[in-house]
Tab-separated table of C-alpha atoms and ligand atoms in Angstrom:
chain	number	residue	atom	x	y	z
A	1	UNK	CA	109.785	86.890	68.131
A	2	UNK	CA	108.115	84.265	69.881
A	3	UNK	CA	110.516	81.680	71.879
A	4	UNK	CA	108.482	78.449	71.689
A	5	UNK	CA	105.817	79.088	69.068
A	6	UNK	CA	104.749	75.197	69.314
A	7	UNK	CA	103.897	75.741	72.909
A	8	UNK	CA	103.078	79.453	73.217
A	9	UNK	CA	100.733	79.359	70.109
A	10	UNK	CA	99.099	76.081	70.637
A	11	UNK	CA	95.639	75.786	69.974
A	12	UNK	CA	93.255	75.985	73.242
A	13	UNK	CA	92.233	72.432	72.991
A	14	UNK	CA	95.411	71.081	72.556
A	15	UNK	CA	96.686	72.952	75.582
A	16	UNK	CA	93.707	72.093	77.848
A	17	UNK	CA	94.677	68.390	77.086
A	18	UNK	CA	98.109	68.869	77.749
A	19	UNK	CA	97.115	70.544	81.339
A	20	UNK	CA	94.898	67.666	81.855
A	21	UNK	CA	97.362	65.200	81.373
A	22	UNK	CA	99.793	67.088	83.652
A	23	UNK	CA	97.215	67.620	86.329
A	24	UNK	CA	96.372	64.000	86.652
A	25	UNK	CA	100.310	63.436	86.702
A	26	UNK	CA	100.531	65.928	89.573
A	27	UNK	CA	97.428	64.804	91.559
A	28	UNK	CA	99.545	61.307	91.823
A	29	UNK	CA	102.742	62.696	92.502
A	30	UNK	CA	101.775	64.823	95.375
A	31	UNK	CA	99.709	62.246	97.074
A	32	UNK	CA	102.597	59.824	96.773
A	33	UNK	CA	105.461	62.429	97.837
A	34	UNK	CA	103.930	65.212	100.274
A	35	UNK	CA	102.289	64.166	103.575
A	36	UNK	CA	100.509	67.414	103.550
A	37	UNK	CA	98.142	66.724	100.362
A	38	UNK	CA	97.975	63.216	101.270
A	39	UNK	CA	96.312	63.988	104.436
A	40	UNK	CA	94.304	66.722	102.824
A	41	UNK	CA	93.094	64.655	100.109
A	42	UNK	CA	92.416	61.694	102.095
A	43	UNK	CA	90.300	64.017	104.442
A	44	UNK	CA	88.342	64.966	101.493
A	45	UNK	CA	87.827	61.322	100.518
A	46	UNK	CA	89.647	62.200	97.319
A	47	UNK	CA	91.706	59.733	95.387
A	48	UNK	CA	94.455	60.791	92.525
A	49	UNK	CA	92.272	58.638	90.150
A	50	UNK	CA	89.278	61.210	91.039
A	51	UNK	CA	91.196	63.839	89.130
A	52	UNK	CA	90.298	63.016	85.107
A	53	UNK	CA	91.499	66.498	83.928
A	54	UNK	CA	91.405	70.402	84.703
A	55	UNK	CA	87.383	69.886	84.821
A	56	UNK	CA	88.197	68.384	88.290
A	57	UNK	CA	90.757	70.935	89.472
A	58	UNK	CA	88.348	72.148	91.850
A	59	UNK	CA	88.196	69.143	93.809
A	60	UNK	CA	91.889	69.713	94.666
A	61	UNK	CA	92.710	71.417	98.330
A	62	UNK	CA	93.820	75.089	98.244
A	63	UNK	CA	97.521	75.788	99.598
A	64	UNK	CA	98.024	78.978	101.624
A	65	UNK	CA	101.022	80.815	102.603
A	66	UNK	CA	100.572	79.507	106.099
A	67	UNK	CA	101.137	76.036	104.863
A	68	UNK	CA	104.484	76.915	103.814
A	69	UNK	CA	105.144	78.374	107.450
A	70	UNK	CA	103.443	75.429	109.175
A	71	UNK	CA	105.688	73.056	107.185
A	72	UNK	CA	109.052	75.406	107.385
A	73	UNK	CA	111.543	74.744	105.931
A	74	UNK	CA	111.648	71.910	103.582
A	75	UNK	CA	108.253	70.000	104.741
A	76	UNK	CA	106.698	70.533	101.340
A	77	UNK	CA	109.334	69.284	99.261
A	78	UNK	CA	108.433	66.154	97.299
A	79	UNK	CA	111.959	64.896	96.587
A	80	UNK	CA	114.741	63.829	98.756
A	81	UNK	CA	117.342	66.870	99.884
A	82	UNK	CA	119.944	65.401	97.399
A	83	UNK	CA	118.050	66.200	94.556
A	84	UNK	CA	117.192	69.717	95.471
A	85	UNK	CA	119.604	71.940	93.249
A	86	UNK	CA	118.630	75.096	94.853
A	87	UNK	CA	116.528	77.064	97.672
A	88	UNK	CA	115.102	80.768	97.628
A	89	UNK	CA	113.152	82.483	100.272
A	90	UNK	CA	110.645	85.472	100.144
A	91	UNK	CA	109.108	87.234	102.844
A	92	UNK	CA	106.888	85.302	105.210
A	93	UNK	CA	104.229	86.510	107.199
A	94	UNK	CA	106.175	86.365	110.608
A	95	UNK	CA	110.098	86.459	111.216
A	96	UNK	CA	110.402	83.190	109.297
A	97	UNK	CA	111.024	83.501	105.572
A	98	UNK	CA	109.013	81.417	103.019
A	99	UNK	CA	111.298	78.677	101.663
A	100	UNK	CA	111.191	77.044	98.199
A	101	UNK	CA	113.003	74.384	96.417
A	102	UNK	CA	114.141	73.312	92.964
A	103	UNK	CA	115.324	70.462	91.393
A	104	UNK	CA	117.751	70.430	88.027
A	105	UNK	CA	114.535	70.019	85.783
A	106	UNK	CA	112.867	73.067	87.774
A	107	UNK	CA	115.652	75.209	87.027
A	108	UNK	CA	115.533	74.643	83.737
A	109	UNK	CA	111.828	74.852	83.350
A	110	UNK	CA	112.364	78.346	84.986
A	111	UNK	CA	114.863	79.575	82.719
A	112	UNK	CA	112.669	78.510	79.642
A	113	UNK	CA	109.623	80.296	81.183
A	114	UNK	CA	111.993	83.415	81.455
A	115	UNK	CA	113.438	83.118	78.114
A	116	UNK	CA	110.113	83.349	76.938
A	117	UNK	CA	109.533	86.582	78.650
A	118	UNK	CA	112.572	88.150	76.924
A	119	UNK	CA	111.021	87.470	73.556
A	120	UNK	CA	107.666	88.858	74.837
A	121	UNK	CA	109.381	91.852	76.097
A	122	UNK	CA	110.842	92.583	72.734
A	123	UNK	CA	114.537	91.542	73.768
A	124	UNK	CA	116.937	89.869	70.866
A	125	UNK	CA	119.335	87.303	71.521
A	126	UNK	CA	122.957	88.467	71.446
A	127	UNK	CA	121.839	91.917	73.202
A	128	UNK	CA	123.364	93.308	76.478
A	129	UNK	CA	120.887	92.655	79.487
A	130	UNK	CA	121.649	94.468	82.560
A	131	UNK	CA	120.248	92.648	85.275
A	132	UNK	CA	119.258	95.129	88.076
A	133	UNK	CA	117.113	92.622	90.256
A	134	UNK	CA	118.814	91.823	93.412
A	135	UNK	CA	120.587	88.521	93.589
A	136	UNK	CA	120.363	86.251	96.398
A	137	UNK	CA	117.486	84.626	98.126
A	138	UNK	CA	115.076	86.693	96.303
A	139	UNK	CA	114.293	84.756	92.980
A	140	UNK	CA	114.294	88.217	90.880
A	141	UNK	CA	118.172	88.106	90.219
A	142	UNK	CA	118.918	84.308	89.604
A	143	UNK	CA	115.598	83.796	87.803
A	144	UNK	CA	116.329	86.373	85.338
A	145	UNK	CA	119.885	85.567	84.936
A	146	UNK	CA	119.295	81.863	83.837
A	147	UNK	CA	116.481	83.221	81.437
A	148	UNK	CA	118.698	85.297	79.604
A	149	UNK	CA	121.733	83.162	79.464
A	150	UNK	CA	118.963	80.654	77.778
A	151	UNK	CA	117.675	83.198	75.611
A	152	UNK	CA	121.140	84.230	74.355
A	153	UNK	CA	121.533	87.578	76.025
A	154	UNK	CA	124.876	88.690	77.366
A	155	UNK	CA	124.296	89.293	80.906
A	156	UNK	CA	125.729	91.862	83.343
A	157	UNK	CA	124.821	90.502	86.734
A	158	UNK	CA	125.038	93.838	88.750
A	159	UNK	CA	122.050	93.247	90.969
A	160	UNK	CA	120.193	95.989	92.718
A	161	UNK	CA	121.300	99.567	93.861
A	162	UNK	CA	124.011	101.738	93.121
A	163	UNK	CA	122.531	104.105	90.397
A	164	UNK	CA	125.582	105.740	89.525
A	165	UNK	CA	127.263	102.529	88.568
A	166	UNK	CA	123.927	101.223	86.851
A	167	UNK	CA	124.032	104.344	84.538
A	168	UNK	CA	127.864	104.021	83.866
A	169	UNK	CA	127.388	100.510	82.623
A	170	UNK	CA	124.187	101.420	80.600
A	171	UNK	CA	126.526	104.126	78.666
A	172	UNK	CA	129.953	101.838	78.639
A	173	UNK	CA	128.394	98.355	77.765
A	174	UNK	CA	125.571	99.435	75.526
A	175	UNK	CA	122.654	97.702	77.594
A	176	UNK	CA	119.870	97.201	75.504
A	177	UNK	CA	117.687	95.031	77.769
A	178	UNK	CA	117.159	96.216	81.673
A	179	UNK	CA	115.321	94.439	84.056
A	180	UNK	CA	114.503	96.113	87.518
A	181	UNK	CA	111.429	97.380	89.717
A	182	UNK	CA	109.386	100.030	88.077
A	183	UNK	CA	109.957	102.313	90.761
A	184	UNK	CA	113.619	101.834	90.550
A	185	UNK	CA	113.713	102.349	86.492
A	186	UNK	CA	111.897	105.930	87.108
A	187	UNK	CA	114.601	106.926	89.928
A	188	UNK	CA	117.104	105.788	87.194
A	189	UNK	CA	115.528	107.793	84.530
A	190	UNK	CA	115.744	110.991	86.629
A	191	UNK	CA	118.990	110.506	87.375
A	192	UNK	CA	119.909	110.008	83.749
A	193	UNK	CA	118.184	113.357	82.881
A	194	UNK	CA	119.597	115.217	85.927
A	195	UNK	CA	123.079	114.166	85.058
A	196	UNK	CA	122.557	115.673	81.466
A	197	UNK	CA	122.873	112.415	79.640
A	198	UNK	CA	121.079	112.412	76.420
A	199	UNK	CA	118.551	109.398	76.696
A	200	UNK	CA	119.456	109.028	72.567
A	201	UNK	CA	122.959	108.376	73.603
A	202	UNK	CA	121.641	105.045	75.150
A	203	UNK	CA	121.134	101.798	73.713
A	204	UNK	CA	118.643	100.705	76.269
A	205	UNK	CA	115.200	100.033	74.662
A	206	UNK	CA	113.588	97.230	76.679
A	207	UNK	CA	112.667	97.704	80.418
A	208	UNK	CA	111.292	94.407	82.005
A	209	UNK	CA	109.659	95.352	85.144
A	210	UNK	CA	107.992	93.855	88.067
A	211	UNK	CA	108.167	92.574	91.547
A	212	UNK	CA	105.655	95.410	92.672
A	213	UNK	CA	102.457	96.858	91.754
A	214	UNK	CA	102.768	99.845	89.130
A	215	UNK	CA	100.685	101.780	86.604
A	216	UNK	CA	99.797	102.462	82.965
A	217	UNK	CA	100.973	106.206	84.138
A	218	UNK	CA	104.334	105.092	85.223
A	219	UNK	CA	104.808	103.271	81.936
A	220	UNK	CA	104.173	106.153	80.115
A	221	UNK	CA	106.252	108.293	81.899
A	222	UNK	CA	109.127	105.849	81.816
A	223	UNK	CA	108.758	105.490	78.012
A	224	UNK	CA	108.718	109.115	77.409
A	225	UNK	CA	111.467	110.134	79.321
A	226	UNK	CA	113.918	107.464	77.786
A	227	UNK	CA	112.300	106.609	74.515
A	228	UNK	CA	112.299	102.876	75.691
A	229	UNK	CA	109.557	99.995	75.824
A	230	UNK	CA	108.565	99.152	79.219
A	231	UNK	CA	106.679	95.853	80.000
A	232	UNK	CA	105.162	94.082	82.776
A	233	UNK	CA	106.660	90.871	84.372
A	234	UNK	CA	104.988	88.988	87.088
A	235	UNK	CA	105.853	85.896	89.466
A	236	UNK	CA	106.101	84.868	92.963
A	237	UNK	CA	108.571	82.474	94.511
A	238	UNK	CA	106.008	80.140	95.581
A	239	UNK	CA	105.015	79.288	92.041
A	240	UNK	CA	108.560	79.755	90.363
A	241	UNK	CA	109.650	83.206	90.819
A	242	UNK	CA	109.860	85.716	87.692
A	243	UNK	CA	108.556	84.445	84.762
A	244	UNK	CA	104.973	83.213	85.699
A	245	UNK	CA	103.755	85.806	83.121
A	246	UNK	CA	105.045	88.659	80.739
A	247	UNK	CA	103.308	91.220	78.540
A	248	UNK	CA	104.035	91.064	75.003
A	249	UNK	CA	105.538	94.294	73.443
A	250	UNK	CA	103.139	94.262	70.492
A	251	UNK	CA	100.080	94.644	72.586
A	252	UNK	CA	101.423	95.692	76.076
A	253	UNK	CA	97.711	94.626	77.436
A	254	UNK	CA	98.051	91.994	79.972
A	255	UNK	CA	100.488	89.384	80.660
A	256	UNK	CA	100.634	86.137	78.911
A	257	UNK	CA	100.724	83.371	81.395
A	258	UNK	CA	102.921	80.167	80.925
A	259	UNK	CA	99.693	78.076	81.042
A	260	UNK	CA	101.464	74.888	80.300
A	261	UNK	CA	103.257	75.078	83.414
A	262	UNK	CA	100.983	77.047	85.740
A	263	UNK	CA	97.548	76.294	85.812
A	264	UNK	CA	95.454	79.138	86.437
A	265	UNK	CA	92.078	80.027	88.275
A	266	UNK	CA	90.556	83.466	89.051
A	267	UNK	CA	88.615	82.989	92.345
A	268	UNK	CA	86.327	84.861	94.554
A	269	UNK	CA	88.705	85.587	97.638
A	270	UNK	CA	85.769	85.291	100.131
A	271	UNK	CA	83.963	82.243	98.590
A	272	UNK	CA	86.728	80.461	96.685
A	273	UNK	CA	84.295	80.175	93.574
A	274	UNK	CA	85.549	81.054	89.920
A	275	UNK	CA	84.707	84.426	88.595
A	276	UNK	CA	84.000	85.157	85.058
A	277	UNK	CA	86.609	85.901	82.687
A	278	UNK	CA	87.220	89.980	83.117
A	279	UNK	CA	86.138	89.969	86.367
A	280	UNK	CA	88.704	90.742	89.214
A	281	UNK	CA	89.387	88.067	91.809
A	282	UNK	CA	92.403	86.291	93.622
A	283	UNK	CA	94.637	84.607	90.814
A	284	UNK	CA	95.432	80.930	92.328
A	285	UNK	CA	98.072	78.932	90.545
A	286	UNK	CA	98.601	74.994	90.210
A	287	UNK	CA	102.097	74.145	89.395
A	288	UNK	CA	101.962	71.637	86.831
A	289	UNK	CA	105.642	70.612	86.286
A	290	UNK	CA	107.369	71.410	89.244
A	291	UNK	CA	109.714	68.551	90.943
A	292	UNK	CA	110.834	70.073	94.245
A	293	UNK	CA	107.865	71.863	95.537
A	294	UNK	CA	104.794	71.095	93.362
A	295	UNK	CA	101.902	73.388	94.692
A	296	UNK	CA	98.158	72.841	94.418
A	297	UNK	CA	95.821	75.655	94.077
A	298	UNK	CA	98.120	78.320	95.601
A	299	UNK	CA	96.264	81.256	97.094
A	300	UNK	CA	98.636	83.995	95.905
A	301	UNK	CA	96.654	86.872	97.445
A	302	UNK	CA	97.048	89.093	94.408
A	303	UNK	CA	93.840	90.377	92.665
A	304	UNK	CA	93.701	90.930	89.095
A	305	UNK	CA	91.423	89.641	86.075
A	306	UNK	CA	91.829	87.111	83.175
A	307	UNK	CA	91.460	87.918	79.353
A	308	UNK	CA	91.218	84.847	77.223
A	309	UNK	CA	90.801	86.607	74.020
A	310	UNK	CA	93.037	86.326	70.964
A	311	UNK	CA	96.092	88.363	71.303
A	312	UNK	CA	97.643	90.338	68.249
A	313	UNK	CA	101.163	88.699	69.128
A	314	UNK	CA	99.737	85.329	68.027
A	315	UNK	CA	100.206	83.853	71.445
A	316	UNK	CA	97.219	81.741	72.840
A	317	UNK	CA	97.995	81.586	76.430
A	318	UNK	CA	95.641	83.768	78.702
A	319	UNK	CA	96.617	87.237	79.871
A	320	UNK	CA	96.410	88.300	83.364
A	321	UNK	CA	95.842	92.163	84.127
A	322	UNK	CA	98.101	94.287	86.195
A	323	UNK	CA	97.888	93.296	89.952
A	324	UNK	CA	95.138	95.539	91.203
A	325	UNK	CA	95.569	94.773	94.895
A	326	UNK	CA	95.878	92.215	97.655
A	327	UNK	CA	93.529	90.128	99.533
A	328	UNK	CA	95.825	90.449	102.765
A	329	UNK	CA	97.823	93.357	104.289
A	330	UNK	CA	100.991	92.537	102.605
A	331	UNK	CA	102.891	95.824	101.387
A	332	UNK	CA	105.392	95.705	98.653
A	333	UNK	CA	108.139	98.139	99.867
A	334	UNK	CA	111.219	98.874	97.150
A	335	UNK	CA	110.046	95.206	95.878
A	336	UNK	CA	110.219	93.433	99.030
A	337	UNK	CA	106.934	92.115	100.578
A	338	UNK	CA	106.603	93.255	103.974
A	339	UNK	CA	103.721	92.125	106.244
A	340	UNK	CA	102.728	94.146	109.390
A	341	UNK	CA	102.968	90.702	111.275
A	342	UNK	CA	106.577	90.735	110.618
A	343	UNK	CA	106.845	94.209	112.207
A	344	UNK	CA	105.006	92.946	114.993
A	345	UNK	CA	107.234	89.814	115.372
A	346	UNK	CA	110.252	91.991	115.193
A	347	UNK	CA	109.248	94.507	117.825
A	348	UNK	CA	106.368	93.310	120.105
A	349	UNK	CA	107.721	91.727	123.157
A	350	UNK	CA	110.944	93.743	123.364
A	351	UNK	CA	111.746	95.924	126.486
A	352	UNK	CA	110.002	99.075	126.408
A	353	UNK	CA	107.789	98.196	123.460
A	354	UNK	CA	103.898	98.276	123.933
A	355	UNK	CA	102.125	95.782	121.375
A	356	UNK	CA	100.938	98.906	119.596
A	357	UNK	CA	102.213	100.598	116.398
A	358	UNK	CA	101.305	101.892	112.822
A	359	UNK	CA	103.119	101.618	109.464
A	360	UNK	CA	103.361	104.636	107.371
A	361	UNK	CA	104.298	104.125	103.933
A	362	UNK	CA	105.260	107.139	101.553
A	363	UNK	CA	106.981	107.513	98.524
A	364	UNK	CA	109.983	110.027	98.128
A	365	UNK	CA	110.848	110.841	94.541
A	366	UNK	CA	110.285	107.304	93.102
A	367	UNK	CA	111.324	105.244	95.961
A	368	UNK	CA	109.331	104.151	98.835
A	369	UNK	CA	109.811	104.697	102.623
A	370	UNK	CA	108.388	103.024	105.502
A	371	UNK	CA	108.340	104.333	108.844
A	372	UNK	CA	107.329	102.392	111.784
A	373	UNK	CA	105.765	103.996	114.482
A	374	UNK	CA	105.725	102.091	117.779
A	375	UNK	CA	104.262	103.009	121.294
A	376	UNK	CA	106.671	102.515	124.202
A	377	UNK	CA	105.570	101.434	127.492
A	378	UNK	CA	104.823	103.593	130.467
A	379	UNK	CA	107.991	102.514	132.314
A	380	UNK	CA	110.289	103.811	129.498
A	381	UNK	CA	109.265	107.628	130.029
A	382	UNK	CA	109.527	106.772	133.939
A	383	UNK	CA	112.883	105.694	133.844
A	384	UNK	CA	113.765	108.991	131.613
A	385	UNK	CA	112.718	110.823	134.777
A	386	UNK	CA	109.230	111.646	136.277
A	387	UNK	CA	107.046	114.079	133.992
A	388	UNK	CA	109.919	114.339	131.372
A	389	UNK	CA	108.972	113.945	128.092
A	390	UNK	CA	111.454	112.000	125.836
A	391	UNK	CA	112.686	113.790	122.421
A	392	UNK	CA	114.214	112.240	119.450
A	393	UNK	CA	117.751	113.909	120.840
A	394	UNK	CA	117.531	111.809	123.924
A	395	UNK	CA	120.117	109.018	124.407
A	396	UNK	CA	117.642	106.720	125.523
A	397	UNK	CA	115.713	107.285	122.765
A	398	UNK	CA	118.175	107.140	120.137
A	399	UNK	CA	119.352	103.817	121.663
A	400	UNK	CA	115.732	102.472	121.661
A	401	UNK	CA	114.919	103.455	117.963
A	402	UNK	CA	118.365	101.807	116.830
A	403	UNK	CA	117.623	98.696	118.377
A	404	UNK	CA	114.152	98.811	116.739
A	405	UNK	CA	115.755	99.611	113.288
A	406	UNK	CA	118.047	96.805	113.682
A	407	UNK	CA	115.485	94.321	114.805
A	408	UNK	CA	113.474	95.671	111.710
A	409	UNK	CA	116.201	95.292	109.169
A	410	UNK	CA	116.995	91.716	110.241
A	411	UNK	CA	113.303	90.736	109.856
A	412	UNK	CA	112.348	92.767	106.925
A	413	UNK	CA	115.654	93.140	105.024
A	414	UNK	CA	114.905	96.904	104.437
A	415	UNK	CA	115.764	99.992	106.339
A	416	UNK	CA	112.709	101.276	108.014
A	417	UNK	CA	112.632	104.735	109.785
A	418	UNK	CA	111.313	104.271	113.526
A	419	UNK	CA	109.333	106.617	115.579
A	420	UNK	CA	108.601	106.438	118.978
A	421	UNK	CA	104.900	107.143	120.297
A	422	UNK	CA	103.869	107.975	123.787
A	423	UNK	CA	101.740	105.529	125.756
A	424	UNK	CA	98.309	105.392	124.111
A	425	UNK	CA	99.005	107.053	121.055
A	426	UNK	CA	99.111	104.323	118.449
A	427	UNK	CA	95.987	103.216	116.884
A	428	UNK	CA	93.434	101.042	118.826
A	429	UNK	CA	90.622	98.874	117.655
A	430	UNK	CA	87.463	100.736	117.872
A	431	UNK	CA	85.500	97.334	117.607
A	432	UNK	CA	86.057	97.144	113.744
A	433	UNK	CA	89.162	95.980	111.805
A	434	UNK	CA	92.016	98.004	113.241
A	435	UNK	CA	93.721	100.056	110.689
A	436	UNK	CA	97.264	100.200	111.328
A	437	UNK	CA	98.893	100.539	107.836
A	438	UNK	CA	98.606	103.810	106.350
A	439	UNK	CA	99.827	103.854	102.549
A	440	UNK	CA	100.321	107.382	101.567
A	441	UNK	CA	101.988	106.411	98.105
A	442	UNK	CA	100.372	107.940	95.020
B	501	AMP	P1	108.237	87.264	95.662
B	501	AMP	O1	107.803	86.016	96.056
B	501	AMP	O2	109.016	87.811	97.035
B	501	AMP	O3	108.917	87.714	94.709
B	501	AMP	O4	106.911	88.219	95.842
B	501	AMP	C1	105.940	87.645	94.875
B	501	AMP	C2	104.922	88.841	95.069
B	501	AMP	O5	105.389	90.331	94.370
B	501	AMP	C3	103.534	88.725	94.126
B	501	AMP	O6	102.633	87.571	94.724
B	501	AMP	C4	103.068	90.126	93.770
B	501	AMP	O7	102.248	90.300	94.949
B	501	AMP	C5	104.250	90.861	93.746
B	501	AMP	N1	104.386	90.863	92.449
B	501	AMP	C6	105.541	90.548	91.575
B	501	AMP	N2	105.424	90.802	90.303
B	501	AMP	C7	104.410	91.857	90.238
B	501	AMP	C8	103.964	92.749	89.167
B	501	AMP	N3	104.599	92.706	88.120
B	501	AMP	N4	103.050	93.574	89.573
B	501	AMP	C9	102.540	93.805	90.701
B	501	AMP	N5	102.898	92.876	91.820
B	501	AMP	C10	103.807	91.754	91.526
B	502	ZN	ZN1	100.219	88.940	73.131
């Protein structure tokens, strides 16, 4: 089933025409309403009338995450606050989150693109949908919620976590469609099998998985364990949230981008020049229809490739590959974005901590764990008594670790393990790029 056949199977030329019209309007719109864009266009000697269509896209300035930080919290909003229906937030690179806003029309558009995702995933109106994405500032929960309602599913807004209850509702409510992170889906599958539940007794046959990178191997494992389909969904708060793109269940080979709303480029991250279809680069989006916080050429930092070949499902919108990496040091831990700079912002400067640390990410079972190893200053050990080497049972050590865990939880929103390192033991730069992140997953 195709949710919006007129748009989703639109001939490429007609789609390009629609995109060009929308891009022209967008140039006028942001120039008139967003001071940052007006300044940048002025500085580049660019007038809105210079944008005649998508062939002029390259003239427009880029937007980066730092621009959202510099305009925190609402400086990039293009409408007065009384027209902003909702705000969401995602991790920023420091202690402050990245804030995004939606008008009522933006919320409608978001529901529309998410409804398309349900259809692409193979869901059917009338089915029970268990939404195990987190509700709250994170866009995952509410984005999928509104999409499912628009599509016509019955929503179970259970949110993330609590595996025993997830399984109980899968059984009792006869859930047919489930959304969560891929790693959590695998945890759930293992728990179902461990509890001796026959997967055939469950009705769930569609998993819509995203918010973190995953692999074909994970898909094969989950589908085999539960006898279901699993498809990939992609999105980011800055652009709208989930629903930017989704795999069709027919091909399971790349995610169709809602190109009528999100104009897409794949660029060489170093030069900012486009790469050929099929080649890996940074995916960059321009929001064509967003009202509250339209963005020009937003540098996602996500690396993938684009496929414009015809798809067997009949949709004409281009497909993006799985996310293959990042241009920056952002980590995704249990679906939550974590930047090393956030750890720095949370810990460095606190009494007893030296500005040296390392992050170790591991996977226990299917779930990610993060350990923050931070160096203490010389004085800390001296305070414990000359010559004494602190061990983990020491009160002062326990206290310092607890304080660090609390600060990290406040900034990252996840629990981190904290280990103290003796002075001089954290990685130091030896001239080259300092490696302080050790990702031991996979
Ligand atoms: P957020 O704005 O907090 O929702 O985080 C968005 C980021 O999550 C994206 O820029 C990606 O790095 C990552 N992400 C979301 N969906 C996927 C997916 N299906 N595969 C890989 N990474 C994803
Ligand atoms: Zn398709």
